[in-house]
Short mmCIF file of C-alpha atoms in Angstrom, two decimals:
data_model
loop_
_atom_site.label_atom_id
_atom_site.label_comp_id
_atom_site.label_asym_id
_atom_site.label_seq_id
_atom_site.Cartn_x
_atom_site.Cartn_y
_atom_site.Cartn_z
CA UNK A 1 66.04 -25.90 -33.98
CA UNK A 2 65.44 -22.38 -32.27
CA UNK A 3 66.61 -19.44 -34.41
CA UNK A 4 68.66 -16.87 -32.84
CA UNK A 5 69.55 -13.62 -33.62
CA UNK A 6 72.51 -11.79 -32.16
CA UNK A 7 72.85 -8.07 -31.67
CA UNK A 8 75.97 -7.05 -31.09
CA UNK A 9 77.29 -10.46 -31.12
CA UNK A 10 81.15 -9.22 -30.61
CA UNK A 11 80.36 -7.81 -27.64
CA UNK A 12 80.76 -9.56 -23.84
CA UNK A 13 77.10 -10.45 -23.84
CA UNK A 14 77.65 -11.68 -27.82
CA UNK A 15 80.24 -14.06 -27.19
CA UNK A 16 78.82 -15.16 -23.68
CA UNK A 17 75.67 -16.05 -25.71
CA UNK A 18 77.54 -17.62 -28.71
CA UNK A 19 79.56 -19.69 -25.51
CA UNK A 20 76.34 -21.12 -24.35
CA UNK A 21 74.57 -22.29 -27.72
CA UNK A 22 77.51 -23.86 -29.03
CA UNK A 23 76.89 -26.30 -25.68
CA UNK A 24 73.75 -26.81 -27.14
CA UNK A 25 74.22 -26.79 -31.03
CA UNK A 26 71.29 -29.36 -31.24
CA UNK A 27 69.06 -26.77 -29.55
CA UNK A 28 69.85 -23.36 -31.17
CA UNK A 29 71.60 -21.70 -34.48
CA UNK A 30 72.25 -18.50 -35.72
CA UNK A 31 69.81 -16.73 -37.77
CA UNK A 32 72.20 -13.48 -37.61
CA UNK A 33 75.00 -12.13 -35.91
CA UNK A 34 75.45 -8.42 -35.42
CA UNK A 35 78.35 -5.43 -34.64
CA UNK A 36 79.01 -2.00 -35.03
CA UNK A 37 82.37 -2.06 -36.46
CA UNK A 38 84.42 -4.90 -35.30
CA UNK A 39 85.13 -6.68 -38.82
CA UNK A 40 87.31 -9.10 -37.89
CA UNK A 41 85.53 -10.52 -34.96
CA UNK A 42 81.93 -10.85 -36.86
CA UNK A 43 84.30 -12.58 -39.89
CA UNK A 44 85.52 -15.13 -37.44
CA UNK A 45 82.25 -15.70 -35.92
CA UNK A 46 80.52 -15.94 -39.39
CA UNK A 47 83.17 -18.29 -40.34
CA UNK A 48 82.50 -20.59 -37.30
CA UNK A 49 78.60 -20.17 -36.79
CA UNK A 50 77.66 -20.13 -40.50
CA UNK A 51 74.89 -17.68 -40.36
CA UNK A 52 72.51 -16.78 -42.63
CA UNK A 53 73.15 -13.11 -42.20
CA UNK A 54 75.63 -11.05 -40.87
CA UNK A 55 74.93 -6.88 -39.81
CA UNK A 56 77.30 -4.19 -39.36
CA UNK A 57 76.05 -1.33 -37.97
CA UNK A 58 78.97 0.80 -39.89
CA UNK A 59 78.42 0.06 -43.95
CA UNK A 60 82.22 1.09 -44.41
CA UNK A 61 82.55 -2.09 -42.04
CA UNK A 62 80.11 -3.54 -43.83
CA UNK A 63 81.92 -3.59 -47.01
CA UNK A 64 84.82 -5.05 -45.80
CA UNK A 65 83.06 -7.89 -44.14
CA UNK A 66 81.55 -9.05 -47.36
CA UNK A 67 84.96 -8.16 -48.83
CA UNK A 68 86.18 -11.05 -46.33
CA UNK A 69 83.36 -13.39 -46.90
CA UNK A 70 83.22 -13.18 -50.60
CA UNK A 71 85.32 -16.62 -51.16
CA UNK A 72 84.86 -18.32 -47.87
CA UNK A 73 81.38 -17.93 -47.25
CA UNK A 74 79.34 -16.25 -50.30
CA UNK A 75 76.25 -17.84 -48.67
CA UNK A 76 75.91 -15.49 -45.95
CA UNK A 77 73.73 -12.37 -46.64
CA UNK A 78 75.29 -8.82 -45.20
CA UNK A 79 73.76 -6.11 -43.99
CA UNK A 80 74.69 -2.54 -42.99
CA UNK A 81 72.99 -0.37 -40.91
CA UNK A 82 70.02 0.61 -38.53
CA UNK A 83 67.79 -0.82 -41.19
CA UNK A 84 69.75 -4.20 -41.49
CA UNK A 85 69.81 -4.29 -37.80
CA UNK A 86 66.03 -4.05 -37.55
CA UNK A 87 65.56 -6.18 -40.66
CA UNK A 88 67.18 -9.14 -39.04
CA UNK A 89 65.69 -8.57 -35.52
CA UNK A 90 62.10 -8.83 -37.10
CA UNK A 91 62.67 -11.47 -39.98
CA UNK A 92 60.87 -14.56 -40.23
CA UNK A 93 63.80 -17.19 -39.20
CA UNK A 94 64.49 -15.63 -36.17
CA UNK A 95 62.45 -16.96 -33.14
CA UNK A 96 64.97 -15.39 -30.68
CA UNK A 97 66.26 -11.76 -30.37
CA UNK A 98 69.40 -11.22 -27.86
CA UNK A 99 69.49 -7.62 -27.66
CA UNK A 100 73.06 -6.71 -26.29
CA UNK A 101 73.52 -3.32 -28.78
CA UNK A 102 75.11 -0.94 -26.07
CA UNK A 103 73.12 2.17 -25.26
CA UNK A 104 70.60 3.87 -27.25
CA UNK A 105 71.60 2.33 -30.76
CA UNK A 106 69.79 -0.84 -29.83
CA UNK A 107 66.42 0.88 -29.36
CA UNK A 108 65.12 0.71 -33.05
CA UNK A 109 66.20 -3.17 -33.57
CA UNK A 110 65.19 -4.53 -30.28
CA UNK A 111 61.11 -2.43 -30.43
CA UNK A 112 61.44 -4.18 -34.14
CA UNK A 113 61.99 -7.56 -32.30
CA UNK A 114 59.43 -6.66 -30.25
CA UNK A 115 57.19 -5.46 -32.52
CA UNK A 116 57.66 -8.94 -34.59
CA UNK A 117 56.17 -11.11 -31.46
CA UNK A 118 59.87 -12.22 -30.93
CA UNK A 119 61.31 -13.76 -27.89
CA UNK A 120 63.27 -10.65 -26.81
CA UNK A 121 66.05 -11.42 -24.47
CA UNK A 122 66.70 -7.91 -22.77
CA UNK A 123 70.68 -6.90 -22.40
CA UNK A 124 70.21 -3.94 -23.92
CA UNK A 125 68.49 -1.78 -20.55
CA UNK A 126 68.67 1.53 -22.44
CA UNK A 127 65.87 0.57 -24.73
CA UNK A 128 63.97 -0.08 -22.19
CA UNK A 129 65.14 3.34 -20.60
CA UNK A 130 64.36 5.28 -23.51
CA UNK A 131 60.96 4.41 -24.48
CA UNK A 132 59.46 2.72 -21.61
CA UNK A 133 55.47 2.58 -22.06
CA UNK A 134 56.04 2.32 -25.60
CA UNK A 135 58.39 -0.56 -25.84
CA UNK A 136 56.04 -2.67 -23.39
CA UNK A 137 52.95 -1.73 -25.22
CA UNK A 138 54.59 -3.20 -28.29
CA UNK A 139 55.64 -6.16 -26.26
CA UNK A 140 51.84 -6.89 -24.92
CA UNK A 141 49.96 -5.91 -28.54
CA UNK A 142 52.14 -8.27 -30.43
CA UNK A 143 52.37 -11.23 -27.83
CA UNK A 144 56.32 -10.95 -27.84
CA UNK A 145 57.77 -12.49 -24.73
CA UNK A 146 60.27 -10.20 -22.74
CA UNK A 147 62.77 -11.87 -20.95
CA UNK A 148 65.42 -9.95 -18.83
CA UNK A 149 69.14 -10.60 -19.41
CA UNK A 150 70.51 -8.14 -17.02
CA UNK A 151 72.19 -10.31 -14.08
CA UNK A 152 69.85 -8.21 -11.18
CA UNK A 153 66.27 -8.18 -13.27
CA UNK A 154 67.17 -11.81 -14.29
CA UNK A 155 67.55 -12.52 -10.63
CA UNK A 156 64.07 -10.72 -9.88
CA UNK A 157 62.00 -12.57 -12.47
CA UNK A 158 63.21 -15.59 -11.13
CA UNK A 159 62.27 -14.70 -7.42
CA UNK A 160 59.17 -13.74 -8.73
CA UNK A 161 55.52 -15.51 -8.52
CA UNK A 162 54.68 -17.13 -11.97
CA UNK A 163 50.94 -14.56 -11.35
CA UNK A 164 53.54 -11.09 -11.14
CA UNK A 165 52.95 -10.44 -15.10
CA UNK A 166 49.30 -10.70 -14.85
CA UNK A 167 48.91 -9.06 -11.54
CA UNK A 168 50.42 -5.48 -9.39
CA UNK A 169 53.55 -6.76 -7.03
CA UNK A 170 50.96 -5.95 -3.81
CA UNK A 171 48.32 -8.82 -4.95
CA UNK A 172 51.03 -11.12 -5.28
CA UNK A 173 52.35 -10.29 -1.62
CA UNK A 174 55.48 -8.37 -3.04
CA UNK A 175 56.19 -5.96 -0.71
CA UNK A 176 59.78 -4.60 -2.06
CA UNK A 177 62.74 -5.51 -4.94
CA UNK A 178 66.30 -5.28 -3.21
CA UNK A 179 68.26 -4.30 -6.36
CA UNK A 180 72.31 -5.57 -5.93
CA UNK A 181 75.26 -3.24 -7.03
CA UNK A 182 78.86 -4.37 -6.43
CA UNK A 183 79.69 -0.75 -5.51
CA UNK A 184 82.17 -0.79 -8.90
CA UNK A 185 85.92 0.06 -8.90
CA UNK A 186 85.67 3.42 -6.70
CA UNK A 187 83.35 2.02 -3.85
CA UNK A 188 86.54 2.83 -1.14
CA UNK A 189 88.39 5.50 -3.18
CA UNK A 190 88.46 8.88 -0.56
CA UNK A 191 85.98 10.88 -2.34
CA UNK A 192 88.76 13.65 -2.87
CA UNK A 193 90.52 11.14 -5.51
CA UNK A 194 87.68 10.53 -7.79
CA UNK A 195 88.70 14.02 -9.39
CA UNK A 196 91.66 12.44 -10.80
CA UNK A 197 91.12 8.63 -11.91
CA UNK A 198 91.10 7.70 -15.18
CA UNK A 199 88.98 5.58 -17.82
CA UNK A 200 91.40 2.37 -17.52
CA UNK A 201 90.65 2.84 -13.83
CA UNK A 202 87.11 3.15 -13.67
CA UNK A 203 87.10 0.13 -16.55
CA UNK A 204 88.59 -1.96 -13.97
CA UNK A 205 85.51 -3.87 -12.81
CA UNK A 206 86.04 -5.64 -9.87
CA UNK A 207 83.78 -8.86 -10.32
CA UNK A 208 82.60 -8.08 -14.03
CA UNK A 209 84.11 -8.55 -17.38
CA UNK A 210 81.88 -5.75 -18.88
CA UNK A 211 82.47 -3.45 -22.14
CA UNK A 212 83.82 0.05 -21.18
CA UNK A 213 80.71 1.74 -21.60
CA UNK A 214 78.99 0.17 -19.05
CA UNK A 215 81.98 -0.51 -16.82
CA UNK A 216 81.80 3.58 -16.62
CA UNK A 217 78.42 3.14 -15.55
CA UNK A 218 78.59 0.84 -13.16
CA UNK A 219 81.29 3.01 -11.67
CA UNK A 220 78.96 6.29 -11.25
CA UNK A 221 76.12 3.79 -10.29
CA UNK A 222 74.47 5.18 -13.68
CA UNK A 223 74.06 1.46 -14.64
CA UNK A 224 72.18 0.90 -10.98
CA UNK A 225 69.91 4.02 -11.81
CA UNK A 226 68.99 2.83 -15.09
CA UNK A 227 68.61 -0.54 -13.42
CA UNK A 228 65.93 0.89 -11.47
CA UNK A 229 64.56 2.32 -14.40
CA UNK A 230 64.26 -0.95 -16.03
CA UNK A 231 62.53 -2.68 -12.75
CA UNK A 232 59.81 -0.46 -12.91
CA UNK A 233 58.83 -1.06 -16.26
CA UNK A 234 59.67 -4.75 -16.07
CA UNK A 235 57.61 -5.35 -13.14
CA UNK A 236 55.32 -2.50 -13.37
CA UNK A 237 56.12 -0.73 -9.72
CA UNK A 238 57.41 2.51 -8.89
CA UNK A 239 61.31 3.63 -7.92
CA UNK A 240 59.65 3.96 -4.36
CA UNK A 241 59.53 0.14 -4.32
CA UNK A 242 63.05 -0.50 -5.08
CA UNK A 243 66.17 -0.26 -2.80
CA UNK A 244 69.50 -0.59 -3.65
CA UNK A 245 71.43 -2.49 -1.96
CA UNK A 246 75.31 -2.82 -2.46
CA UNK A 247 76.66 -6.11 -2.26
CA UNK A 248 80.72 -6.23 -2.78
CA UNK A 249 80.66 -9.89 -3.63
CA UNK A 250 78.18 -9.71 -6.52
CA UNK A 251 77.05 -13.55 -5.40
CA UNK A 252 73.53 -12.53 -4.68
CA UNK A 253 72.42 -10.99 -7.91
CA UNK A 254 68.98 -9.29 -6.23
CA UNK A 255 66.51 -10.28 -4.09
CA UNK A 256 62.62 -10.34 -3.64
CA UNK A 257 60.95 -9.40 -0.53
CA UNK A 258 57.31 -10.88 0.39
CA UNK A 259 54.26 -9.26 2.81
CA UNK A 260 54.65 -12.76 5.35
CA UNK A 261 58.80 -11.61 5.75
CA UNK A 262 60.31 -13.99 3.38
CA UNK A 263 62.94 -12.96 1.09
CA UNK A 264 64.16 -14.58 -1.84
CA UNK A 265 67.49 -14.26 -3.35
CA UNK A 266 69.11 -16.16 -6.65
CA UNK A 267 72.66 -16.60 -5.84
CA UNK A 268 75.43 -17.68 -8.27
CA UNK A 269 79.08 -16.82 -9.44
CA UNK A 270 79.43 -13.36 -11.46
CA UNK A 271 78.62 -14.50 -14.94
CA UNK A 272 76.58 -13.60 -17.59
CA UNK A 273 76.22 -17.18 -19.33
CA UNK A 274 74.05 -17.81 -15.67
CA UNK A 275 71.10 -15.40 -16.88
CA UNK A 276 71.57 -16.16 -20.97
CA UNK A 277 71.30 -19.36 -20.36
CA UNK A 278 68.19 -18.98 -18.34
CA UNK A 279 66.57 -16.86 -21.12
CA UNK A 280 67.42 -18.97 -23.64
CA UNK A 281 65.85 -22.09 -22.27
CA UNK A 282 62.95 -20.42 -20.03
CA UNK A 283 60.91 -21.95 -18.72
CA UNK A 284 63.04 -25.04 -18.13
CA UNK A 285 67.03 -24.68 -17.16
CA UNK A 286 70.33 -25.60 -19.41
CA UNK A 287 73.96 -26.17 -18.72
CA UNK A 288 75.69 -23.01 -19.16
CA UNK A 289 79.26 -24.12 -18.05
CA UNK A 290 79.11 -21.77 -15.07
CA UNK A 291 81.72 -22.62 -12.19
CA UNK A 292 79.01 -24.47 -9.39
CA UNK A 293 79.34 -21.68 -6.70
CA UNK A 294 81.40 -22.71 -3.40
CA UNK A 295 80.02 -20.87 -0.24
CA UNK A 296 82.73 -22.27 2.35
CA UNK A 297 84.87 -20.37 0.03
CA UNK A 298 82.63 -17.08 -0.29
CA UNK A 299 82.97 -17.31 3.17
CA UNK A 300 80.72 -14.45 4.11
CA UNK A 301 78.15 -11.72 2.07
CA UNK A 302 78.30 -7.70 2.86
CA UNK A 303 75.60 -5.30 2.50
CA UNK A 304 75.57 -1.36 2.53
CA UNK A 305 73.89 1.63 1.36
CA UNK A 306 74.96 3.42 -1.32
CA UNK A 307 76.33 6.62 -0.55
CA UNK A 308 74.27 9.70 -2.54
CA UNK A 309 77.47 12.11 -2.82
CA UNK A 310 79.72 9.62 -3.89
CA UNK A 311 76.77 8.35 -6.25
CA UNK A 312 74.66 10.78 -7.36
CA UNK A 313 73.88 9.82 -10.48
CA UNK A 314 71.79 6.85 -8.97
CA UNK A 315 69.57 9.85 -7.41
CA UNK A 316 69.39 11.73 -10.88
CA UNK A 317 68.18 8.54 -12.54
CA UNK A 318 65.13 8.09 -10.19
CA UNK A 319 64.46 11.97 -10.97
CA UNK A 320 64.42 11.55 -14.38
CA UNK A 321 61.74 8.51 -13.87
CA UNK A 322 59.34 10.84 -11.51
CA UNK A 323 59.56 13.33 -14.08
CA UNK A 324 58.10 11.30 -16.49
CA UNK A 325 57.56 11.46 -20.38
CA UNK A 326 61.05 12.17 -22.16
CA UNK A 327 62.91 12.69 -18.62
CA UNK A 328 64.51 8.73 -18.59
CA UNK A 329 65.45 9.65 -22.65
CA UNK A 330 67.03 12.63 -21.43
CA UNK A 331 68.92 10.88 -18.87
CA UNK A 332 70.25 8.17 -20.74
CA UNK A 333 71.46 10.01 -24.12
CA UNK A 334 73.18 12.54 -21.55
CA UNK A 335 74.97 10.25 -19.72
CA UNK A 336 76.13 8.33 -23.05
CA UNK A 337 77.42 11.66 -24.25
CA UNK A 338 79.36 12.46 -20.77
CA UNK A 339 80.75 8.72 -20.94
CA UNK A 340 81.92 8.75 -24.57
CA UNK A 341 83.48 12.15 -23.69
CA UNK A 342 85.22 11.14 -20.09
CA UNK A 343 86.47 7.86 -22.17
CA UNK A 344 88.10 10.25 -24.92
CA UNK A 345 89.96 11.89 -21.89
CA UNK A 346 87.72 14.95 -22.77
CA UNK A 347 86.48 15.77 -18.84
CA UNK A 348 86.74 14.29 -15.81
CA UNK A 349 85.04 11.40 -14.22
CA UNK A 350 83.48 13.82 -11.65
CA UNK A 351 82.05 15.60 -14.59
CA UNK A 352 79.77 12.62 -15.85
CA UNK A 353 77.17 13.61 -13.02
CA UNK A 354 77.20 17.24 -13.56
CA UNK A 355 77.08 17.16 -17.63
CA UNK A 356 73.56 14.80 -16.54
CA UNK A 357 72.41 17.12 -13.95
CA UNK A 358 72.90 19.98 -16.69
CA UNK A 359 71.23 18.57 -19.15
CA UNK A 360 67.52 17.48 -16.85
CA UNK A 361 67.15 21.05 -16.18
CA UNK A 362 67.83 22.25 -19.05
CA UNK A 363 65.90 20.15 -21.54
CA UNK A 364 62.24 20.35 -21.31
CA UNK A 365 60.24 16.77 -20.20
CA UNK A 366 57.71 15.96 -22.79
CA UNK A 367 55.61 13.33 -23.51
CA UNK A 368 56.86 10.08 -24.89
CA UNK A 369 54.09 8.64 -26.92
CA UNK A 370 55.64 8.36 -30.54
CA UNK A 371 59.19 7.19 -31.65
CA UNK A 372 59.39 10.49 -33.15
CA UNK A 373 59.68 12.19 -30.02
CA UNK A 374 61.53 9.97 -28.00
CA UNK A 375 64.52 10.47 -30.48
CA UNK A 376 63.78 14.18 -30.63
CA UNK A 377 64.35 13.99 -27.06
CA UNK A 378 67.67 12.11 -27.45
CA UNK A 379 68.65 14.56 -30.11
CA UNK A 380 67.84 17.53 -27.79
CA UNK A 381 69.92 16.05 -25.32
CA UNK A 382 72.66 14.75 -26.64
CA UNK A 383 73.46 18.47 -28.07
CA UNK A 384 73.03 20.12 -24.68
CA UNK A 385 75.10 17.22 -23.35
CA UNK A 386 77.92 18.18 -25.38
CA UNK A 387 77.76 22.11 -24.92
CA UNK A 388 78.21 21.42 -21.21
CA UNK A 389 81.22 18.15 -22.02
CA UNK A 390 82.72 21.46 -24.07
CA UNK A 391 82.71 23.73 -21.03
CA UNK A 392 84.20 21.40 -18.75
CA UNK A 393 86.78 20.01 -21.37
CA UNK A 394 87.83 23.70 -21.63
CA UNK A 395 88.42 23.68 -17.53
CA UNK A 396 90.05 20.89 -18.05
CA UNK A 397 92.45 22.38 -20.09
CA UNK A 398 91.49 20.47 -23.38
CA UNK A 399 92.14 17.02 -21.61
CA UNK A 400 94.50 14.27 -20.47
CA UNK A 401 95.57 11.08 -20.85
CA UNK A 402 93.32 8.68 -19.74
CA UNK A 403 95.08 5.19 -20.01
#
């Protein structure tokens, strides 16, 4: 029986996860499940699952979980905060680690997974983001295997020869990684509209059932720039290696290209329990109750370029890479400030980019060698984030309703 931790296991990519293992309850069983404040989903998921712990980021939350689980299940241990989180993620029951903590909150648990020689199942791309060279080192020095969850990366590692983690993508004949983006809710919108839409709007993913977080991201094409991100790291190449492709249908989920022309693609339906299910049983495959895909009725795939000025943050994201060191923290913690803030009803959509832009030239680079100063980086950036979410909220005339 495989051991699996959960972070954030009331989340899309929680219950996805939970959706697949209980098809294979002889195969895998909760060592933990995890969330920030959502009591009453973790108590109903403790009280199916029988874990042996259960986290809440939030110890107010916290408290009223084991308030809940006093009587009807005293056995299971809970936790409370970043500490809990990381305890969990590193302890000695848990063979697997699904890291699906939204944005840079899942950093410290997931390098502890890492750090533990875990079976890390990557959700969570903003760790990644954030500490780059540092989270891999801890991957390689501890023999931890690294396994992406992301639909795209997923799609990648599968395209790719079994010899890519040993060897650079050239001596394996990889000439380029076509990364897919469904274009989001806004791909068609006259650019003159995007002033105006609002959060329920821009949550309305088109092929996705995504949290609204990263529905916002996907949106701005933030999530595709931090995608990028990711690829580098995962398969150790540069952003000058990686195209973007849009692909409306989101069937292809990314695609491989090799130095004799061939190009490999992994195809399937939009759903996560595809690429869970594939990191959960890697190397061999599972049944992850996925709808078989039916291309007489996809009828026909579209491709296009994304268009820099009604994307730009996909352009600041590969800045923030060539620049090096902090530059990806800086990106990430100011776009999760601009999102939060645009989600409150605080500024507009077409702020998000701006309040980002702001903050890379404002915010010295500097190197990311210690934890220490990646989250002094994050700190650094989340305040000049929200100095600049304070101006525009003030043109903005304090806000609107966003729903």
């Amino acid at each position: 029986m495989i051991g699996v931790t959960i972070l954030g296991s009331t989340g899309s990519i929680g219950v996805s996860t939970l959706d697949v293992m209980s098809r294979h309850r002889d195969l895998f069983a909760p060592v933990a499940l995890t969330a920030n404040n959502n009591v009453q989903g973790l108590l109903a998921q403790c009280l199916e699952w029988r874990p042996q712990y259960a986290v809440m980021a939030d110890p107010d939350a916290a408290r009223q979980l084991r308030d809940g689980l006093r009587h009807k299940a005293p056995g299971i241990r809970v936790l409370a905060g970043s500490d809990g989180l990381q305890e969990v993620a590193a302890c000695a029951e848990t063979d697997y680690v699904m890291a699906a903590i939204v944005g840079a909150a899942g950093l410290l648990p997931t390098l502890a997974a890492a750090q533990s020689g875990k079976r890390v199942m990557l959700a969570n791309k903003e760790a990644l983001v954030m500490s780059g060279q540092l989270f891999m080192d801890a991957v390689r020095e501890n023999n931890a295997c690294l396994l992406p969850v992301d639909s795209e990366h997923n799609a990648i590692f599968q395209c790719m020869p079994v010899r890519q983690r040993e060897e650079s993508l050239p001596q394996v004949g990889v000439t380029r990684i076509l990364l897919t983006a469904s274009g989001g809710p806004f791909r068609t919108t006259p650019l003159s509209a995007l002033r105006e839409v609002t959060a329920d709007q821009a949550c309305a993913h088109p092929n996705w059932d995504m949290g609204r977080k990263i529905s916002v991201d996907s949106a701005t094409m933030m999530n595709k720039g931090l995608e990028v991100i990711e690829a580098c790291w995962l398969f150790a190449t540069d952003t000058d290696n990686i195209e973007v492709v849009i692909h409306p249908e989101s069937i292809i989920h990314s695609l491989v290209e090799y130095a004799d022309g061939s190009v490999l693609a992994q195809l399937g339906n939009p759903d996560m329990r595809t690429p869970i299910a594939y990191a959960l049983a890697w190397p061999r495959r599972l049944d992850a109750g996925v709808k078989r895909l039916n291309l007489f009725e996809v009828s026909q795939l579209n491709f296009a370029q994304p268009d820099p000025e009604r994307f730009p943050c996909l352009g600041l994201a590969r800045r923030a890479f060539a620049a090096g060191g902090t530059g990806t923290t800086l990106l990430n913690a100011a776009n999760e400030v601009a999102v939060a803030e645009f989600l409150k009803g605080r500024i507009r959509y077409t702020d998000i980019a701006p309040v980002v832009e702001q903050t890379l030239s404002e915010v010295a680079v500097e190197p990311a060698d210690t934890l220490e100063q990646i989250l002094h980086a994050d700190q650094q950036a989340r305040a000049c984030a929200g100095g600049h979410c304070r101006v525009f909220s003030a043109k903005f005339g304090g806000g609107h309703r966003n729903h």
